[in-house]
JSON list of C-alpha atoms in Angstrom, two decimals:
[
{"chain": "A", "resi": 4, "resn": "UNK", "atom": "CA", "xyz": [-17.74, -2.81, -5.66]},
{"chain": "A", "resi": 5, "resn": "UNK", "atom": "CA", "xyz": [-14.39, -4.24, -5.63]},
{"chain": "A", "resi": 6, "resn": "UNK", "atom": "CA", "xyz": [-12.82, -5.40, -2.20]},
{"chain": "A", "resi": 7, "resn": "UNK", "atom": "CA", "xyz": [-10.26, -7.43, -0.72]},
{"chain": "A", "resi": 8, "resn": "UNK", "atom": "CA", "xyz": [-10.99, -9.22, 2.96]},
{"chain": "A", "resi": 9, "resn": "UNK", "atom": "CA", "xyz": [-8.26, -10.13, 5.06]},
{"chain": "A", "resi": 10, "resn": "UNK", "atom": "CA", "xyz": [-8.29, -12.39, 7.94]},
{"chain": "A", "resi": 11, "resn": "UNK", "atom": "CA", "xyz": [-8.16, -10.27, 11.11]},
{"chain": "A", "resi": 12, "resn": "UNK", "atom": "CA", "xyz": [-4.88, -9.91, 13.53]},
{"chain": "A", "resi": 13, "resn": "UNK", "atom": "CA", "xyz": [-3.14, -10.21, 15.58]},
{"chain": "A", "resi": 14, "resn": "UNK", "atom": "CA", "xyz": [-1.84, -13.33, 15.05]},
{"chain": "A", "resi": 15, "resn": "UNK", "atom": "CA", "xyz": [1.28, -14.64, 17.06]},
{"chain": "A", "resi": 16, "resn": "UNK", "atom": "CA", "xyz": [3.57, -17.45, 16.27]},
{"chain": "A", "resi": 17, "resn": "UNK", "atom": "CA", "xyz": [6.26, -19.51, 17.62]},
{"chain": "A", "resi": 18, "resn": "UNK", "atom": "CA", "xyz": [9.32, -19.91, 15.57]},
{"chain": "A", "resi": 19, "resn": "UNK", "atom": "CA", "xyz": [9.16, -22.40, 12.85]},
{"chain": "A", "resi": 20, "resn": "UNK", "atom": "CA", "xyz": [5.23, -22.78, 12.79]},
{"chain": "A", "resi": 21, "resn": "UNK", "atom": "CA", "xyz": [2.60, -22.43, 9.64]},
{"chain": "A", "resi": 22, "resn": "UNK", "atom": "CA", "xyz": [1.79, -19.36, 8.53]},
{"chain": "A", "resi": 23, "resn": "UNK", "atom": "CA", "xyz": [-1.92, -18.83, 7.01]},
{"chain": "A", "resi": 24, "resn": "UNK", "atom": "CA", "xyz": [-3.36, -15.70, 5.89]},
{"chain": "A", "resi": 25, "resn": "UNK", "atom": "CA", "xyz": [-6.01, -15.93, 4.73]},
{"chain": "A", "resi": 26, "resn": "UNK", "atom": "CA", "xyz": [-7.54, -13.23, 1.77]},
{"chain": "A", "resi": 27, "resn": "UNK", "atom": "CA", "xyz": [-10.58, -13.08, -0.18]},
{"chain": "A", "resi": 28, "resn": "UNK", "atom": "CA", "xyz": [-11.67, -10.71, -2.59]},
{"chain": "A", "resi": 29, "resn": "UNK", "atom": "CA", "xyz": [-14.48, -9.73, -4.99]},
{"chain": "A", "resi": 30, "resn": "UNK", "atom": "CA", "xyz": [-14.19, -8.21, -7.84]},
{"chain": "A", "resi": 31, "resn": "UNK", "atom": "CA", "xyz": [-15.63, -7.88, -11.73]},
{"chain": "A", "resi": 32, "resn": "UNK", "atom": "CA", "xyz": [-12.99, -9.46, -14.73]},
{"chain": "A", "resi": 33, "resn": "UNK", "atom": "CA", "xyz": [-9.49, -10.54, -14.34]},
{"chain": "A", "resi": 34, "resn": "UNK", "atom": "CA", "xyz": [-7.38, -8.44, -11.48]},
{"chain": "A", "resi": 35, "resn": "UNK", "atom": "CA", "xyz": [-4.34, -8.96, -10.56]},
{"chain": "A", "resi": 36, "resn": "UNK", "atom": "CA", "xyz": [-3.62, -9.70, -6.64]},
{"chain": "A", "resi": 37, "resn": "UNK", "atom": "CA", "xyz": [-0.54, -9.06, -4.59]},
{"chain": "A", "resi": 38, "resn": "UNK", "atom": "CA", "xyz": [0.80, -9.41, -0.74]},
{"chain": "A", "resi": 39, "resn": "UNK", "atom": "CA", "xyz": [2.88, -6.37, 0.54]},
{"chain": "A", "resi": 40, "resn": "UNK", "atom": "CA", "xyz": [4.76, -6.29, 3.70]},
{"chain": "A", "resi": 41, "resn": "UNK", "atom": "CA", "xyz": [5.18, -3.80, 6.48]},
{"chain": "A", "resi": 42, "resn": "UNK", "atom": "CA", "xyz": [7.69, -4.00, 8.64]},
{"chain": "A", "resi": 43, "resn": "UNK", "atom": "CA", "xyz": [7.61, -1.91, 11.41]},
{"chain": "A", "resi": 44, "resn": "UNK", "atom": "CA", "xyz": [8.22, 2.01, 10.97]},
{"chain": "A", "resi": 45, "resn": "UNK", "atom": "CA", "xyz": [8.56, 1.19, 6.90]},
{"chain": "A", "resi": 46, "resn": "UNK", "atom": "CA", "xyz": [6.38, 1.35, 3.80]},
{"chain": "A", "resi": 47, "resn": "UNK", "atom": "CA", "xyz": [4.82, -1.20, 2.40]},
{"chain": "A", "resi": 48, "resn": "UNK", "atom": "CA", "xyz": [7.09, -3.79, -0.08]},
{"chain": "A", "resi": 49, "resn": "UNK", "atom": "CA", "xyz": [5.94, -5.89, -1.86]},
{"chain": "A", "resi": 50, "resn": "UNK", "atom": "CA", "xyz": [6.33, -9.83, -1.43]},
{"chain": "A", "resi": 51, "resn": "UNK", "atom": "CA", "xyz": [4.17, -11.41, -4.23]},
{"chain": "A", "resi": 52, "resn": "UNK", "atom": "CA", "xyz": [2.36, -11.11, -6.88]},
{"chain": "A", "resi": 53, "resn": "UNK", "atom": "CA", "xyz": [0.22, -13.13, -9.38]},
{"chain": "A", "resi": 54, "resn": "UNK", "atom": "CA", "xyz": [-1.45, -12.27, -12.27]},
{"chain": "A", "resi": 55, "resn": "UNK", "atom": "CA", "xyz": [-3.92, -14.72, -13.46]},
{"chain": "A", "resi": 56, "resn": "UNK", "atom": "CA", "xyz": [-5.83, -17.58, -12.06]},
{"chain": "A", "resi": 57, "resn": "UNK", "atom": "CA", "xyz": [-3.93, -20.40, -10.94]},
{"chain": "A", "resi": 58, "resn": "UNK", "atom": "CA", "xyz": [-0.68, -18.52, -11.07]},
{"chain": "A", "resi": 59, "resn": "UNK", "atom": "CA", "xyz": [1.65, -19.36, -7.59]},
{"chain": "A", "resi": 60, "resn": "UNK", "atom": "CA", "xyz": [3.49, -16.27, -6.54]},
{"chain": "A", "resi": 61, "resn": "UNK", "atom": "CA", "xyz": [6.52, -16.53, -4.04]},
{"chain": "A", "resi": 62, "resn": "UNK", "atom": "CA", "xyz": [9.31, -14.97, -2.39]},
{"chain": "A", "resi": 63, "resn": "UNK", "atom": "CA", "xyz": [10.89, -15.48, 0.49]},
{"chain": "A", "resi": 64, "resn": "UNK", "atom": "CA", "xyz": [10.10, -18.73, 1.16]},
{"chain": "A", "resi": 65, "resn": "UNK", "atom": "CA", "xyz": [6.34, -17.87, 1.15]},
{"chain": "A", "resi": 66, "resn": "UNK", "atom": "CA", "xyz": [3.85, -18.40, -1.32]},
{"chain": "A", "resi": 67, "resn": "UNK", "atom": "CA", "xyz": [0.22, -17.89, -2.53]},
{"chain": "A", "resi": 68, "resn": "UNK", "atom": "CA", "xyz": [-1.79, -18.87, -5.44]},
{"chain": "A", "resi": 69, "resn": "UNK", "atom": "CA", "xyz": [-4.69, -16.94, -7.29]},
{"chain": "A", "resi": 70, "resn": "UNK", "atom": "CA", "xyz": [-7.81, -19.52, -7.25]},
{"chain": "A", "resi": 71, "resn": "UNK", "atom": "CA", "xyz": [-10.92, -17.84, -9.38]},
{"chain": "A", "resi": 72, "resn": "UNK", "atom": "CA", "xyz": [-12.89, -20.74, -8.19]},
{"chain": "A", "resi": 73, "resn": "UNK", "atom": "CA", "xyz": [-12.72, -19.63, -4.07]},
{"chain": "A", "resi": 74, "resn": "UNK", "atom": "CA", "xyz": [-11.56, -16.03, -5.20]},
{"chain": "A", "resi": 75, "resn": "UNK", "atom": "CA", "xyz": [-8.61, -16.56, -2.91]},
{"chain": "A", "resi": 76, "resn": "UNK", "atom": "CA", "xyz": [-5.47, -16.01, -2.32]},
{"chain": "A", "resi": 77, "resn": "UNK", "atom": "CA", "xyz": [-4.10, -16.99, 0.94]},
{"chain": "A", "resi": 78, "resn": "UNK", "atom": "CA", "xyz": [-0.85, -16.50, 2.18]},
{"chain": "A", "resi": 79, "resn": "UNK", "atom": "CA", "xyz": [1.60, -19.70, 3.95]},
{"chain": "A", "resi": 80, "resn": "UNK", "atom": "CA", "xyz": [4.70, -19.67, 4.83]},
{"chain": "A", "resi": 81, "resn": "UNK", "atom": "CA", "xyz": [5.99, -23.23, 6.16]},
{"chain": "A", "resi": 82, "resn": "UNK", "atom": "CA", "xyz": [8.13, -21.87, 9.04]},
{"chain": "A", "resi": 83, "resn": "UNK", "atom": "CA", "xyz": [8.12, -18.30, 9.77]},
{"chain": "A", "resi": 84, "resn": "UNK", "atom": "CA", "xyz": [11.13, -16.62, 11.35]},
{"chain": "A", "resi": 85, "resn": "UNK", "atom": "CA", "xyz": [11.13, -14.15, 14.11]},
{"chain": "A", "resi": 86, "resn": "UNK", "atom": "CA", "xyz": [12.23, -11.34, 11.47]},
{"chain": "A", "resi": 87, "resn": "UNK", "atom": "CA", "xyz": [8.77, -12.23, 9.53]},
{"chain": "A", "resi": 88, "resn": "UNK", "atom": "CA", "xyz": [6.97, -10.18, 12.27]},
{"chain": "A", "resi": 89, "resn": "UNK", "atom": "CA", "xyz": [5.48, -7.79, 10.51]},
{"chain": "A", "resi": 90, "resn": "UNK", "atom": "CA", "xyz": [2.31, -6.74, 9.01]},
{"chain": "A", "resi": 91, "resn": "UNK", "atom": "CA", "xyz": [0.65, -7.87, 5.87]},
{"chain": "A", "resi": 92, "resn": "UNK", "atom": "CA", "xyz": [-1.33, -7.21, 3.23]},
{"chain": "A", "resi": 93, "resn": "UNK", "atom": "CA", "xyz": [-3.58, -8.38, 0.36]},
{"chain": "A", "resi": 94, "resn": "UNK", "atom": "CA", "xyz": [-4.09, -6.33, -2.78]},
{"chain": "A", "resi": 95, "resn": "UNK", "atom": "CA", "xyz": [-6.16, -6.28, -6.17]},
{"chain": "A", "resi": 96, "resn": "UNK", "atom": "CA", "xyz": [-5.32, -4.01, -8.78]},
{"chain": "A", "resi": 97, "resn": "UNK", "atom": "CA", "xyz": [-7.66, -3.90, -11.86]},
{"chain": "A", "resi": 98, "resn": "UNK", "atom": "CA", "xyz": [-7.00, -1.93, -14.95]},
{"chain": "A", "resi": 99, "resn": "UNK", "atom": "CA", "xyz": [-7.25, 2.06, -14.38]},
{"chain": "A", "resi": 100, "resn": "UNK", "atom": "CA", "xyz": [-4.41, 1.27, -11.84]},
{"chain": "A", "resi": 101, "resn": "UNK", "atom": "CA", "xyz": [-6.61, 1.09, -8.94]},
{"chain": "A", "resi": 102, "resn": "UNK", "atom": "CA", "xyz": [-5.46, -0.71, -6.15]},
{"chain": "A", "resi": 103, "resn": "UNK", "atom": "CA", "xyz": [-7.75, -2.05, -3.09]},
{"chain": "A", "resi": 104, "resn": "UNK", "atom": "CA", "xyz": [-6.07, -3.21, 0.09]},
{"chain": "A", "resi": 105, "resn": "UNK", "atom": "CA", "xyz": [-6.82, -5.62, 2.64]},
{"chain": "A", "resi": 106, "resn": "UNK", "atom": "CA", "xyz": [-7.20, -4.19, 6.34]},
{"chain": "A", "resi": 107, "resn": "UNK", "atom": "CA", "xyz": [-4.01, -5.39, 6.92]},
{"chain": "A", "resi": 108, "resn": "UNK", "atom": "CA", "xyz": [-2.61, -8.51, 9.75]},
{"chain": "A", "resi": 109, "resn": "UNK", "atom": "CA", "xyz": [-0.29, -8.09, 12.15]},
{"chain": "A", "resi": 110, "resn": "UNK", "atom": "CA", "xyz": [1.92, -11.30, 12.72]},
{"chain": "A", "resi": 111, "resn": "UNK", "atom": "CA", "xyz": [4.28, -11.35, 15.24]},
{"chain": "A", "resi": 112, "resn": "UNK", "atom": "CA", "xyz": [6.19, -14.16, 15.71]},
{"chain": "A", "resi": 113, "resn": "UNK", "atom": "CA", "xyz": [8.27, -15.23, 19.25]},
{"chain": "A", "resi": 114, "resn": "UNK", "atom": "CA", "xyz": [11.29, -17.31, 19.64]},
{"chain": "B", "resi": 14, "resn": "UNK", "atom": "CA", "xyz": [19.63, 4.64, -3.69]},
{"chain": "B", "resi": 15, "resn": "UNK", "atom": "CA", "xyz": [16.20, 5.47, -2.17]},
{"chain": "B", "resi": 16, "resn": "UNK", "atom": "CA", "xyz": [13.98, 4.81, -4.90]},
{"chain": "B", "resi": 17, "resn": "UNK", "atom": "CA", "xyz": [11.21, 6.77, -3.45]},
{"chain": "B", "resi": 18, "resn": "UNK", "atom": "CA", "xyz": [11.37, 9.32, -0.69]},
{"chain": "B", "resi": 19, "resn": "UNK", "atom": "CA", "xyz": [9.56, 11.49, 1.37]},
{"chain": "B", "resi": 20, "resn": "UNK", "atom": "CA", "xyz": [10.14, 14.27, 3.11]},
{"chain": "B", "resi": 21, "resn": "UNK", "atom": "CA", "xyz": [9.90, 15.27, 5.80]},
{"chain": "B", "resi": 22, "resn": "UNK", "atom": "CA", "xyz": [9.86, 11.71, 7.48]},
{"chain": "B", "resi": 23, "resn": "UNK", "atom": "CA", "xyz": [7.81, 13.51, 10.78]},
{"chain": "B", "resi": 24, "resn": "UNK", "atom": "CA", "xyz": [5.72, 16.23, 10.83]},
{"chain": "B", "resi": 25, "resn": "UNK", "atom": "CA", "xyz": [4.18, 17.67, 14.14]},
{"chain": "B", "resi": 26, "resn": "UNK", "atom": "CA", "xyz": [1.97, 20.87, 13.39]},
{"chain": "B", "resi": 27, "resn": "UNK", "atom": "CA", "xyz": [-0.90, 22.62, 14.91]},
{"chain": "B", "resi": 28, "resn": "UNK", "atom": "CA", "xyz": [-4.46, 22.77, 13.81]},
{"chain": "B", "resi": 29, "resn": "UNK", "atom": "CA", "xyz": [-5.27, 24.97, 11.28]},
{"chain": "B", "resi": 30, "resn": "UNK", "atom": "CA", "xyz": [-1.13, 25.34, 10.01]},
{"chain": "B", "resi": 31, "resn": "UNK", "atom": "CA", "xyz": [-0.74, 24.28, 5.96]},
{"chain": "B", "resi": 32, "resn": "UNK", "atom": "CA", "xyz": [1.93, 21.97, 5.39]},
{"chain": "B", "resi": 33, "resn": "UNK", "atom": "CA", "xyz": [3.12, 19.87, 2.09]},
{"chain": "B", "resi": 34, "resn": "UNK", "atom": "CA", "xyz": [4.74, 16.73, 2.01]},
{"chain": "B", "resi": 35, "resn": "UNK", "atom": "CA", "xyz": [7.12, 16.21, -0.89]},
{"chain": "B", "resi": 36, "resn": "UNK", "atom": "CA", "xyz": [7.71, 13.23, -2.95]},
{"chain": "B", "resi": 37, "resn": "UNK", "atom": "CA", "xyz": [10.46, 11.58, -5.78]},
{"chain": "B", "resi": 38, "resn": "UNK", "atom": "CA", "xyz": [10.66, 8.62, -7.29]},
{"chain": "B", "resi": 39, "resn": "UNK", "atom": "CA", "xyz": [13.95, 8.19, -9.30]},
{"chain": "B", "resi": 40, "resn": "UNK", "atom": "CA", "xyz": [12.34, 4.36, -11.01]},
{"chain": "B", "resi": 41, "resn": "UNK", "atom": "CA", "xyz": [11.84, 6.34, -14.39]},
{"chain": "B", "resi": 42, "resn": "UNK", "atom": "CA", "xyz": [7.92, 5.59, -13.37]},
{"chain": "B", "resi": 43, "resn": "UNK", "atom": "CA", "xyz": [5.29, 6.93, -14.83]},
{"chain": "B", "resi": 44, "resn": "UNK", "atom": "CA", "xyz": [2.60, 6.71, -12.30]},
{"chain": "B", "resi": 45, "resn": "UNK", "atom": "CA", "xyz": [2.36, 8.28, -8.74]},
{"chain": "B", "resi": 46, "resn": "UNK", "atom": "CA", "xyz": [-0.12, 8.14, -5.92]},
{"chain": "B", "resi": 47, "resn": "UNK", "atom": "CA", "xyz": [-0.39, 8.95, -2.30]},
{"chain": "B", "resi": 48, "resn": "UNK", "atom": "CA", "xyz": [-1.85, 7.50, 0.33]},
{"chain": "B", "resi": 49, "resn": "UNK", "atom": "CA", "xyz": [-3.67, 7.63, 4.07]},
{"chain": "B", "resi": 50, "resn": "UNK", "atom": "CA", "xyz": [-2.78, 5.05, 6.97]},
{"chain": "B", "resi": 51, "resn": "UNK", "atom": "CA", "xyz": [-4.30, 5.29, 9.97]},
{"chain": "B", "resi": 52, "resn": "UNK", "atom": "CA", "xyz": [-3.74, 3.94, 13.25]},
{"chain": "B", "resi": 53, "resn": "UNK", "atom": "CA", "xyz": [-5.32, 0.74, 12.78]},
{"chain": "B", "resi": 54, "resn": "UNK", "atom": "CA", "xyz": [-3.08, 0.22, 9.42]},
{"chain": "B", "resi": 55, "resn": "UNK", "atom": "CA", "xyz": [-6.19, 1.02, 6.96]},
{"chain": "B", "resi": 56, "resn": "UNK", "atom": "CA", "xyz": [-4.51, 2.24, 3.71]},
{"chain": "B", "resi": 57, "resn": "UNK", "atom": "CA", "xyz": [-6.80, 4.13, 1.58]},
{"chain": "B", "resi": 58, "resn": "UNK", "atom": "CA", "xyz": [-5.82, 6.13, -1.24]},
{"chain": "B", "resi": 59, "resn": "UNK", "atom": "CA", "xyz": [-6.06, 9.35, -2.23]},
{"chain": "B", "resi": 60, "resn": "UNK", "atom": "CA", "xyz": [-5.05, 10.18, -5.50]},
{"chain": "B", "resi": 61, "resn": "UNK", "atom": "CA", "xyz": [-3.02, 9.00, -8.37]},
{"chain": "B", "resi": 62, "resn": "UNK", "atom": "CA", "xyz": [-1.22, 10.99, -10.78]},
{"chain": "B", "resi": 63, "resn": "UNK", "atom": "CA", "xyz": [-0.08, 9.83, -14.80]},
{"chain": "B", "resi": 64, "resn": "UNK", "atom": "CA", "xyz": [2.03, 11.11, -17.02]},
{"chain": "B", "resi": 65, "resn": "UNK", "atom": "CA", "xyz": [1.57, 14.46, -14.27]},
{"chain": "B", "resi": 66, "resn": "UNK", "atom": "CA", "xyz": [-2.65, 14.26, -14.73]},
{"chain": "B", "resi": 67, "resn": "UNK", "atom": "CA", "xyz": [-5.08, 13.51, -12.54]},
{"chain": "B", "resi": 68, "resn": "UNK", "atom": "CA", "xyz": [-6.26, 10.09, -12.61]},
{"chain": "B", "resi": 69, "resn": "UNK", "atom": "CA", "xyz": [-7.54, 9.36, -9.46]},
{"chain": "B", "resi": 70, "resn": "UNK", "atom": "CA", "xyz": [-8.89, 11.59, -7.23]},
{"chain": "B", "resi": 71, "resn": "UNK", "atom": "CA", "xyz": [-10.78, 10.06, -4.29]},
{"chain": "B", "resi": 72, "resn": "UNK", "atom": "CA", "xyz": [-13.61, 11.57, -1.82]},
{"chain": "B", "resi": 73, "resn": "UNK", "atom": "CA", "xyz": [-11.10, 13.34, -0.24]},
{"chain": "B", "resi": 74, "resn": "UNK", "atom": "CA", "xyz": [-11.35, 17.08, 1.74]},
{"chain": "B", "resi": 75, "resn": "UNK", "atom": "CA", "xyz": [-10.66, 19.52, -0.96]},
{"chain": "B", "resi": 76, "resn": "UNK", "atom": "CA", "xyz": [-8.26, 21.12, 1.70]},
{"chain": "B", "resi": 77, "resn": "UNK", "atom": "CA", "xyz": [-5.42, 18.39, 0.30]},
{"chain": "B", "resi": 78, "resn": "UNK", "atom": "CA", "xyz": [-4.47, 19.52, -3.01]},
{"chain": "B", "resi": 79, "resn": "UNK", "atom": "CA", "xyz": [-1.48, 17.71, -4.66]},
{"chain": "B", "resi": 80, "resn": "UNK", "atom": "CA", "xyz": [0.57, 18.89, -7.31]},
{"chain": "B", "resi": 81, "resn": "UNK", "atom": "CA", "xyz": [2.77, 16.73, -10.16]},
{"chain": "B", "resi": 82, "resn": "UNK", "atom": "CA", "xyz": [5.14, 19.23, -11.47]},
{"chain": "B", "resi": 83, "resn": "UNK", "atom": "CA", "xyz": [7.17, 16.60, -13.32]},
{"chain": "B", "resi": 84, "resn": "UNK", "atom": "CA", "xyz": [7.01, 12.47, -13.39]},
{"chain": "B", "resi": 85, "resn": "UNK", "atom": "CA", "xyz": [9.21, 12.17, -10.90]},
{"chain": "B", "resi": 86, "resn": "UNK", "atom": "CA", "xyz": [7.47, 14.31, -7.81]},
{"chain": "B", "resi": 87, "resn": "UNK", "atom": "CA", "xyz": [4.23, 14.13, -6.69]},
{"chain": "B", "resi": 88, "resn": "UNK", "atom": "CA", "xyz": [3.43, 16.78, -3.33]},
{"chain": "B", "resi": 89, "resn": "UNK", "atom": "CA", "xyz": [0.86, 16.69, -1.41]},
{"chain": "B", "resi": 90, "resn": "UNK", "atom": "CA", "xyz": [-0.21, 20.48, 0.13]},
{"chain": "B", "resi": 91, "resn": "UNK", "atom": "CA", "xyz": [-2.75, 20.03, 3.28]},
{"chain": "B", "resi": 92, "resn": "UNK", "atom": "CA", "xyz": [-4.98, 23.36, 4.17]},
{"chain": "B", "resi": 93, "resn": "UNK", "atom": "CA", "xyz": [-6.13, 24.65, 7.30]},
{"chain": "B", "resi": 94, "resn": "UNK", "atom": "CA", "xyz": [-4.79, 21.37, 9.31]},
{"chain": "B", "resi": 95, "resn": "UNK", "atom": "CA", "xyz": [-7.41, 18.88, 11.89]},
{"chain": "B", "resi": 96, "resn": "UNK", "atom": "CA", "xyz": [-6.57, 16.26, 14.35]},
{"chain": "B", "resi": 97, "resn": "UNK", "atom": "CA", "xyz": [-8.23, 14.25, 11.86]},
{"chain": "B", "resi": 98, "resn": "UNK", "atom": "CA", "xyz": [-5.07, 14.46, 9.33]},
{"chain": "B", "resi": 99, "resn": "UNK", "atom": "CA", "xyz": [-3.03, 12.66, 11.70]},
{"chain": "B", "resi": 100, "resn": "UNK", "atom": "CA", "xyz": [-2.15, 9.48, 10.00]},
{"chain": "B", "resi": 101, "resn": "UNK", "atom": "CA", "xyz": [0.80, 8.52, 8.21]},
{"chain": "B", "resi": 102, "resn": "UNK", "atom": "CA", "xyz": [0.73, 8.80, 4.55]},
{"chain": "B", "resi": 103, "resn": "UNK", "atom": "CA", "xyz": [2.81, 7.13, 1.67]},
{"chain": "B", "resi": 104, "resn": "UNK", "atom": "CA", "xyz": [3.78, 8.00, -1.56]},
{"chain": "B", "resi": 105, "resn": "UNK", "atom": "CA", "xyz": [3.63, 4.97, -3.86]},
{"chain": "B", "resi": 106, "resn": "UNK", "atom": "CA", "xyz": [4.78, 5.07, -7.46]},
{"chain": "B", "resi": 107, "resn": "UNK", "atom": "CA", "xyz": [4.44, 2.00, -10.95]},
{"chain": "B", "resi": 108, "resn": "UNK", "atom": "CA", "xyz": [5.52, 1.64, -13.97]},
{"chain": "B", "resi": 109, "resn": "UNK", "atom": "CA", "xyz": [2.59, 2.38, -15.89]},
{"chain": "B", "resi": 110, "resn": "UNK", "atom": "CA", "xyz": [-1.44, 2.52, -15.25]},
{"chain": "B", "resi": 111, "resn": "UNK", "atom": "CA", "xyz": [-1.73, -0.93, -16.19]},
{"chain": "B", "resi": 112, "resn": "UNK", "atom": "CA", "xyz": [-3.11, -3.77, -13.40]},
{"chain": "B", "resi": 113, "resn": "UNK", "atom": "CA", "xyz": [-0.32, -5.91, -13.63]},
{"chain": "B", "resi": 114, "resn": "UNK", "atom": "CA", "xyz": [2.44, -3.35, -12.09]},
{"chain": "B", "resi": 115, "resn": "UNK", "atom": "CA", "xyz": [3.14, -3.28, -8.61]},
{"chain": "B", "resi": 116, "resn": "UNK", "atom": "CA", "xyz": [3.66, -0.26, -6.35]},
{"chain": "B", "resi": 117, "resn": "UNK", "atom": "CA", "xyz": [6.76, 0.89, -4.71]},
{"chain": "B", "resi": 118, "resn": "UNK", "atom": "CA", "xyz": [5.88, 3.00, -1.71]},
{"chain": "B", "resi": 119, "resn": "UNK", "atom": "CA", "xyz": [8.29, 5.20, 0.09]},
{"chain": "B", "resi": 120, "resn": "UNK", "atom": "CA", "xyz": [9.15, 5.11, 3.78]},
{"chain": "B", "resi": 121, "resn": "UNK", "atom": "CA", "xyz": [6.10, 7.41, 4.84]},
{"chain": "B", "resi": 122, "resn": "UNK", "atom": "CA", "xyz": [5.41, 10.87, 6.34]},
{"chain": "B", "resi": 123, "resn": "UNK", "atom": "CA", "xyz": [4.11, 10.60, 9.79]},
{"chain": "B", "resi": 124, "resn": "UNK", "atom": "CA", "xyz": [1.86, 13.71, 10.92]},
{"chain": "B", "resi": 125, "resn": "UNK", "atom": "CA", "xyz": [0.60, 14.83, 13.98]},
{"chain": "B", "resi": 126, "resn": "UNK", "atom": "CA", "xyz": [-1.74, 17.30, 14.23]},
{"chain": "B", "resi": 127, "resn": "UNK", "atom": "CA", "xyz": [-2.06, 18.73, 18.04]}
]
């Protein structure tokens, strides 16, 4: 069936390093995949979205691309801030409006 | 504006109580759904509403019932409460059933069951 892996947390940063997440996922057709945020004691927003393969999403000064040849789509961020602590999460929605989520990965990040 | 909303934000019940959550979305959406977190952040949903029917329904206890009276609310009614309902759950809502829309997901109800 269809399923999104996410690399496992926690991970903790200093201020100003790389962010990777990585996020695989398997699934039949075309879906389209997403990264939500949670910061802490909020719902989920979302932070980027692409649609087709190849396509960069961004926001925020972080970015991801869909790649159909890896089916990945990893999350970087060149510097994270302390306010990026938070957890996230990788998504794939394919038509009948189903959406599968990632286990989530906590990222804290220390000054 | 809160564009969707919850209430009540906390819950603390007692096994075996029946409680509903309530839910609005005021994005002129046309799809709703709710969702289970648990502690460990999993996020598996329950059931999606369109257009107020039934499009999702996952393997869910049949003591959760929700109910779309309009496009704009979704509830969710829980029966004969367990310590196993404690989570938080979220409403979520899109624009349409289509793959492409994201979800907007409200602030979350967070339930204790002692």
């Amino acid at each position: 069936g269809d399923s999104v892996t996410q690399m496992e947390g926690p991970v903790t940063l200093s201020e100003e390093a790389f962010l990777t997440i990585n996020c695989t996922y398997t699934a039949t057709g075309y879906p389209s995949l997403f990264w939500y945020v949670q910061y802490p004691g909020e719902g989920l927003q979302l932070l980027l979205k692409a649609t087709k393969a190849d396509d960069k999403g961004s926001n925020k000064g972080f970015e991801a691309t869909y790649r159909k040849e890896t089916t990945s789509f990893h999350l970087e961020k060149g510097s994270v801030q302390v306010s990026d602590s938070a957890v996230y999460f990788c998504a794939l929605s394919k038509t009948g409006n189903q959406f599968y989520f990632g286990t989530g990965t906590s990222l804290t990040v220390i000054p | 504006d809160t564009a969707v909303s919850q209430t009540p934000k906390y819950l603390v019940t007692q096994m075996g109580n029946d409680k509903s959550i309530k839910c609005e979305q005021n994005l002129g959406h046309d799809t709703m759904y709710w969702y289970k977190q648990d502690s460990k952040k999993f996020l598996k949903i329950m059931f999606s509403y369109n257009n107020k029917e039934l499009i999702i329904n996952e393997t869910v206890p049949n003591r959760f019932s929700p109910k779309s009276p309009d496009k704009a609310h979704l509830n969710l009614h829980i029966n004969s409460l367990e310590l196993g309902d404690s989570a938080v759950y979220f409403c979520a809502s899109s624009q349409g059933a289509g793959q492409r829309y994201e979800q907007y997901f409200g602030p979350g109800t967070r339930l204790t069951v002692t």
